[in-house]
Tab-separated table of C-alpha atoms in Angstrom:
chain	number	residue	atom	x	y	z
A	1	MET	CA	0.000	0.000	0.000
A	2	GLN	CA	1.256	3.470	-0.880
A	3	VAL	CA	0.778	6.313	1.613
A	4	LEU	CA	0.725	9.761	-0.004
A	5	ASN	CA	0.437	13.204	1.561
A	6	THR	CA	0.297	15.548	-1.432
A	7	LYS	CA	-2.325	15.874	-4.122
A	8	ASN	CA	0.287	16.189	-6.885
A	9	GLU	CA	1.739	12.788	-5.999
A	10	LEU	CA	-1.702	11.219	-5.950
A	11	ILE	CA	-2.894	12.844	-9.192
A	12	SER	CA	0.258	11.715	-11.013
A	13	LEU	CA	-0.037	8.132	-9.752
A	14	LEU	CA	-3.736	7.847	-10.617
A	15	GLU	CA	-3.219	9.321	-14.102
A	16	ASN	CA	-0.773	6.517	-14.873
A	17	LEU	CA	-3.142	3.879	-13.491
A	18	ARG	CA	-6.004	5.244	-15.586
A	19	LYS	CA	-3.824	4.972	-18.695
A	20	GLU	CA	-3.575	1.258	-17.895
A	21	GLY	CA	-7.392	1.107	-17.928
A	22	LYS	CA	-7.787	0.820	-14.156
A	23	LYS	CA	-11.095	1.799	-12.551
A	24	ILE	CA	-10.721	3.837	-9.362
A	25	GLY	CA	-12.808	3.314	-6.222
A	26	PHE	CA	-12.729	5.916	-3.465
A	27	VAL	CA	-13.570	5.862	0.252
A	28	PRO	CA	-13.350	9.316	1.895
A	29	THR	CA	-12.906	9.148	5.691
A	30	MET	CA	-12.010	11.351	8.629
A	31	GLY	CA	-9.803	8.614	10.082
A	32	ALA	CA	-10.188	6.824	13.422
A	33	LEU	CA	-11.023	3.852	11.233
A	34	HIS	CA	-13.091	0.871	12.352
A	35	GLU	CA	-14.787	-2.145	10.778
A	36	GLY	CA	-17.446	0.064	9.206
A	37	HIS	CA	-14.791	1.867	7.172
A	38	LEU	CA	-13.036	-1.390	6.355
A	39	SER	CA	-16.309	-2.787	4.989
A	40	LEU	CA	-16.391	0.155	2.542
A	41	VAL	CA	-12.819	-0.584	1.493
A	42	LYS	CA	-13.732	-4.240	0.894
A	43	GLU	CA	-16.740	-3.151	-1.174
A	44	SER	CA	-14.517	-0.866	-3.230
A	45	LYS	CA	-11.944	-3.636	-3.712
A	46	HIS	CA	-14.735	-5.869	-4.987
A	47	ASN	CA	-16.048	-3.253	-7.431
A	48	SER	CA	-12.881	-1.424	-8.552
A	49	ASP	CA	-9.341	-2.113	-9.731
A	50	ILE	CA	-7.672	0.425	-7.442
A	51	THR	CA	-8.970	1.617	-4.071
A	52	VAL	CA	-8.024	4.998	-2.616
A	53	VAL	CA	-8.872	5.887	0.995
A	54	SER	CA	-8.506	9.478	2.174
A	55	ILE	CA	-7.883	10.277	5.837
A	56	PHE	CA	-8.654	13.922	6.520
A	57	VAL	CA	-10.396	15.568	9.479
A	58	ASN	CA	-12.198	18.361	7.684
A	59	PRO	CA	-12.438	21.508	9.824
A	60	THR	CA	-15.134	23.219	7.726
A	61	GLN	CA	-17.894	20.777	8.686
A	62	PHE	CA	-17.563	21.217	12.456
A	63	ASN	CA	-19.816	23.985	13.732
A	64	ASP	CA	-18.559	23.186	17.262
A	65	GLN	CA	-14.820	23.773	17.644
A	66	GLU	CA	-14.741	21.649	20.818
A	67	ASP	CA	-16.154	18.763	18.768
A	68	LEU	CA	-13.341	19.283	16.238
A	69	LYS	CA	-10.726	19.178	19.005
A	70	ARG	CA	-12.251	16.024	20.510
A	71	TYR	CA	-12.442	14.153	17.210
A	72	PRO	CA	-10.043	11.163	17.454
A	73	ARG	CA	-6.903	11.197	15.293
A	74	THR	CA	-5.143	7.835	14.958
A	75	LEU	CA	-3.263	7.988	11.657
A	76	ASP	CA	-0.619	5.314	12.370
A	77	LYS	CA	-3.253	2.826	13.517
A	78	ASP	CA	-5.445	3.732	10.515
A	79	ILE	CA	-2.615	2.946	8.093
A	80	GLU	CA	-2.053	-0.453	9.724
A	81	LEU	CA	-5.770	-1.257	9.523
A	82	LEU	CA	-5.907	-0.348	5.820
A	83	LYS	CA	-3.043	-2.747	5.143
A	84	THR	CA	-5.121	-5.604	6.602
A	85	VAL	CA	-7.726	-5.182	3.840
A	86	ASP	CA	-5.223	-4.662	1.000
A	87	CYS	CA	-6.050	-1.022	0.394
A	88	ASP	CA	-3.998	0.229	-2.562
A	89	ILE	CA	-3.484	3.911	-1.705
A	90	ALA	CA	-3.957	5.938	1.492
A	91	PHE	CA	-4.114	9.696	1.020
A	92	ALA	CA	-3.468	11.643	4.235
A	93	PRO	CA	-3.142	15.330	3.332
A	94	SER	CA	-2.652	18.322	5.624
A	95	VAL	CA	-5.297	21.039	5.970
A	96	GLU	CA	-3.022	23.328	3.918
A	97	GLU	CA	-2.867	20.751	1.136
A	98	ILE	CA	-6.660	20.607	0.807
A	99	TYR	CA	-7.263	24.295	1.548
A	100	PRO	CA	-4.255	26.270	0.251
A	101	GLU	CA	-6.666	29.184	0.405
A	102	PRO	CA	-10.066	29.469	2.137
A	103	ASP	CA	-12.897	27.729	0.295
A	104	THR	CA	-15.760	30.216	0.248
A	105	ARG	CA	-18.063	28.198	-1.997
A	106	LYS	CA	-21.582	27.631	-0.699
A	107	PHE	CA	-23.643	24.762	-2.047
A	108	ASP	CA	-27.411	25.051	-2.173
A	109	PHE	CA	-28.815	21.638	-1.394
A	110	GLY	CA	-32.337	22.955	-0.997
A	111	TYR	CA	-34.720	21.148	1.310
A	112	ILE	CA	-32.456	18.181	2.072
A	113	GLU	CA	-30.005	20.332	4.045
A	114	THR	CA	-32.702	21.987	6.176
A	115	VAL	CA	-33.846	18.923	8.130
A	116	MET	CA	-32.194	16.728	10.776
A	117	GLU	CA	-28.409	17.279	10.688
A	118	GLY	CA	-28.790	20.464	8.657
A	119	ALA	CA	-31.235	21.946	11.148
A	120	LYS	CA	-29.189	21.004	14.212
A	121	ARG	CA	-25.656	21.600	12.895
A	122	PRO	CA	-25.602	24.808	10.824
A	123	GLY	CA	-22.826	24.699	8.240
A	124	HIS	CA	-22.318	20.937	8.666
A	125	PHE	CA	-22.955	20.263	4.989
A	126	ASN	CA	-20.183	22.642	4.007
A	127	GLY	CA	-18.462	19.261	4.174
A	128	GLY	CA	-19.611	19.153	0.551
A	129	GLN	CA	-16.657	21.442	-0.090
A	130	VAL	CA	-14.121	18.849	0.969
A	131	VAL	CA	-15.847	15.958	-0.811
A	132	SER	CA	-15.853	17.939	-4.062
A	133	ARG	CA	-12.171	18.835	-3.568
A	134	LEU	CA	-11.332	15.183	-2.965
A	135	PHE	CA	-13.409	14.133	-5.986
A	136	ASP	CA	-11.467	16.655	-8.104
A	137	ILE	CA	-8.169	15.186	-6.919
A	138	VAL	CA	-9.048	11.468	-7.066
A	139	GLN	CA	-11.531	11.572	-9.974
A	140	PRO	CA	-12.941	8.188	-8.973
A	141	ASP	CA	-15.296	6.051	-11.004
A	142	LYS	CA	-17.144	5.014	-7.837
A	143	ALA	CA	-17.292	6.359	-4.280
A	144	PHE	CA	-18.472	4.362	-1.271
A	145	PHE	CA	-20.317	5.749	1.763
A	146	GLY	CA	-21.818	4.116	4.859
A	147	MET	CA	-25.578	4.301	5.388
A	148	LYS	CA	-25.093	5.489	8.991
A	149	ASP	CA	-24.569	8.956	7.511
A	150	PHE	CA	-27.849	8.600	5.648
A	151	GLN	CA	-28.445	12.317	5.055
A	152	GLN	CA	-24.862	12.848	3.914
A	153	ILE	CA	-25.374	10.355	1.077
A	154	ALA	CA	-28.415	12.317	-0.162
A	155	ILE	CA	-26.361	15.536	-0.007
A	156	ILE	CA	-23.438	14.017	-1.917
A	157	LYS	CA	-25.695	12.577	-4.605
A	158	ASN	CA	-27.185	16.046	-5.004
A	159	MET	CA	-23.713	17.623	-5.231
A	160	VAL	CA	-22.586	15.097	-7.854
A	161	LYS	CA	-25.630	16.060	-9.916
A	162	GLN	CA	-25.028	19.817	-9.463
A	163	LEU	CA	-21.343	19.616	-10.409
A	164	LYS	CA	-21.973	17.063	-13.176
A	165	TYR	CA	-19.438	14.556	-11.865
A	166	ASN	CA	-19.360	11.207	-13.623
A	167	ILE	CA	-19.115	9.319	-10.328
A	168	GLU	CA	-21.338	6.506	-9.093
A	169	ILE	CA	-22.231	6.927	-5.407
A	170	ILE	CA	-22.627	3.559	-3.706
A	171	PRO	CA	-24.340	3.404	-0.278
A	172	CYS	CA	-23.185	0.509	1.928
A	173	PRO	CA	-24.932	-1.110	4.929
A	174	ILE	CA	-24.381	0.068	8.502
A	175	ILE	CA	-21.872	-2.117	10.343
A	176	ARG	CA	-22.799	-2.694	13.982
A	177	GLU	CA	-21.216	-4.004	17.147
A	178	GLU	CA	-22.590	-7.322	18.400
A	179	ASN	CA	-24.807	-5.330	20.781
A	180	GLY	CA	-26.309	-3.341	17.874
A	181	LEU	CA	-24.476	-0.050	18.352
A	182	ALA	CA	-23.615	1.454	14.970
A	183	LYS	CA	-19.839	1.496	14.562
A	184	SER	CA	-18.547	5.055	14.706
A	185	SER	CA	-15.239	6.783	15.297
A	186	ARG	CA	-16.987	8.641	18.125
A	187	ASN	CA	-17.634	5.391	20.009
A	188	THR	CA	-14.005	5.467	21.180
A	189	LEU	CA	-14.812	8.679	23.099
A	190	LEU	CA	-17.634	7.101	25.131
A	191	ASP	CA	-17.054	6.506	28.842
A	192	GLU	CA	-17.750	2.929	29.960
A	193	GLU	CA	-21.287	3.502	31.304
A	194	TYR	CA	-22.332	5.441	28.210
A	195	LYS	CA	-20.859	2.735	25.987
A	196	LYS	CA	-22.921	0.116	27.865
A	197	ASN	CA	-26.137	2.095	27.412
A	198	ALA	CA	-25.690	3.394	23.840
A	199	PRO	CA	-26.995	0.138	22.241
A	200	HIS	CA	-30.417	1.138	23.613
A	201	ILE	CA	-30.666	3.520	20.631
A	202	TYR	CA	-30.773	0.764	18.002
A	203	ALA	CA	-32.868	-1.508	20.231
A	204	THR	CA	-35.458	1.279	20.352
A	205	LEU	CA	-35.393	1.754	16.570
A	206	LYS	CA	-35.984	-1.972	16.031
A	207	LYS	CA	-38.960	-1.944	18.399
A	208	ALA	CA	-40.297	1.152	16.641
A	209	ARG	CA	-40.255	-0.614	13.290
A	210	ASN	CA	-42.519	-3.290	14.741
A	211	LEU	CA	-44.845	-0.682	16.294
A	212	ALA	CA	-45.353	1.313	13.097
A	213	SER	CA	-48.582	-0.521	12.295
A	214	GLN	CA	-50.025	0.383	15.707
A	215	MET	CA	-49.297	4.133	15.878
A	216	ASN	CA	-49.481	7.113	13.568
A	217	VAL	CA	-46.221	8.840	12.578
A	218	SER	CA	-46.247	11.569	15.241
A	219	GLU	CA	-47.145	9.067	17.987
A	220	LEU	CA	-44.296	6.791	16.966
A	221	LYS	CA	-41.766	9.636	16.868
A	222	LYS	CA	-42.796	10.648	20.391
A	223	TRP	CA	-42.578	7.013	21.527
A	224	ILE	CA	-39.023	6.706	20.136
A	225	ALA	CA	-37.896	9.919	21.872
A	226	ASP	CA	-39.514	8.930	25.178
A	227	GLU	CA	-38.115	5.396	25.045
A	228	ILE	CA	-34.560	6.653	24.417
A	229	ASN	CA	-34.844	9.415	27.030
A	230	ASN	CA	-36.038	6.910	29.631
A	231	ASN	CA	-32.442	5.732	29.708
A	232	PRO	CA	-30.641	8.167	32.051
A	233	TYR	CA	-27.439	7.980	29.985
A	234	LEU	CA	-29.104	9.113	26.747
A	235	GLU	CA	-30.764	12.320	25.579
A	236	THR	CA	-32.504	12.596	22.211
A	237	GLU	CA	-31.699	15.620	20.067
A	238	TYR	CA	-34.108	14.737	17.263
A	239	VAL	CA	-36.260	11.927	15.939
A	240	GLU	CA	-37.443	12.164	12.350
A	241	ILE	CA	-39.130	9.828	9.908
A	242	VAL	CA	-38.351	10.755	6.307
A	243	ASP	CA	-38.650	9.565	2.732
A	244	ASP	CA	-35.462	7.686	1.862
A	245	THR	CA	-34.925	9.572	-1.428
A	246	THR	CA	-36.244	13.111	-0.944
A	247	LEU	CA	-35.733	13.298	2.861
A	248	LYS	CA	-39.177	14.904	3.054
A	249	VAL	CA	-40.605	14.512	6.547
A	250	VAL	CA	-43.275	11.796	6.519
A	251	GLU	CA	-46.612	12.771	8.041
A	252	ASN	CA	-48.711	9.703	7.159
A	253	TRP	CA	-47.798	6.049	6.620
A	254	SER	CA	-49.971	6.090	3.469
A	255	GLU	CA	-47.447	8.325	1.652
A	256	GLU	CA	-45.574	6.574	-1.136
A	257	GLY	CA	-41.922	5.635	-0.802
A	258	THR	CA	-39.655	3.908	1.678
A	259	LYS	CA	-39.526	5.446	5.156
A	260	VAL	CA	-36.424	5.811	7.312
A	261	ALA	CA	-36.389	6.682	11.005
A	262	CYS	CA	-33.358	8.838	11.861
A	263	VAL	CA	-32.158	9.883	15.306
A	264	ALA	CA	-29.414	11.959	16.894
A	265	VAL	CA	-28.743	11.174	20.541
A	266	TYR	CA	-26.320	12.534	23.113
A	267	ALA	CA	-24.527	9.988	25.289
A	268	GLY	CA	-23.002	12.480	27.694
A	269	LYS	CA	-21.091	14.945	25.500
A	270	ILE	CA	-20.769	12.510	22.597
A	271	ARG	CA	-23.313	12.842	19.808
A	272	LEU	CA	-24.376	9.623	18.074
A	273	ILE	CA	-26.561	9.198	14.986
A	274	ASP	CA	-28.373	6.132	13.713
A	275	ASN	CA	-31.224	5.149	11.428
A	276	ILE	CA	-33.388	2.212	10.409
A	277	VAL	CA	-35.354	1.524	7.253
A	278	PHE	CA	-39.037	0.786	7.806
């Protein structure tokens, strides 16, 4: 596996590989890798000739500077993990390499950036800036994203359309711990008691899926929030049930389309997100 730190090195290497007819798969990450990320790498390996993984903690998508400081950075361990799944190229640039000058672009994602994460974390989807910069550098044929960041996938698909990229966006299933907790880099920041209680989030979502036939949408959303908040280690920030394509908030079960229940929950100071398809 090659580890590169500059975009010029990476662009030059990938140009030569493309000349050989190689198809490029790309997995953008913020590091602190876990099995969820590795599952994306495996998916890319299965569907591409060359797999590139970026490791870059993007400062522009943190509206809370304390959250940015807390975010785990484990580059050496990340590199070793990528070797275990035969990743071809790891790209670990500095902030200056990605942003030699401030990126003042603003994307208009319309409705899909006004709900859930967009409503609670103003500026969060400026992360579209870094994904577009990485797409410009890597120019992948396919890019792989985990379904845990469900809203992010909708945003990126929208950005690809706006910027007319010829890139296939491939959503991949959520990878969970044995206890059901969605794997996340933030899990490493959980104190022991919070870590023990965090699986209650997914347990609640599974119960909610079974209760959907017995309650209307607003009743079920309230039930999910109450059930999570009954655990003293957890505090719900939002519960939303949305259309899986448009992210429009669902008001009645009779509406067409697949429904997804999405939650953001605080376990102490650590913010966790999860979702389940109904």
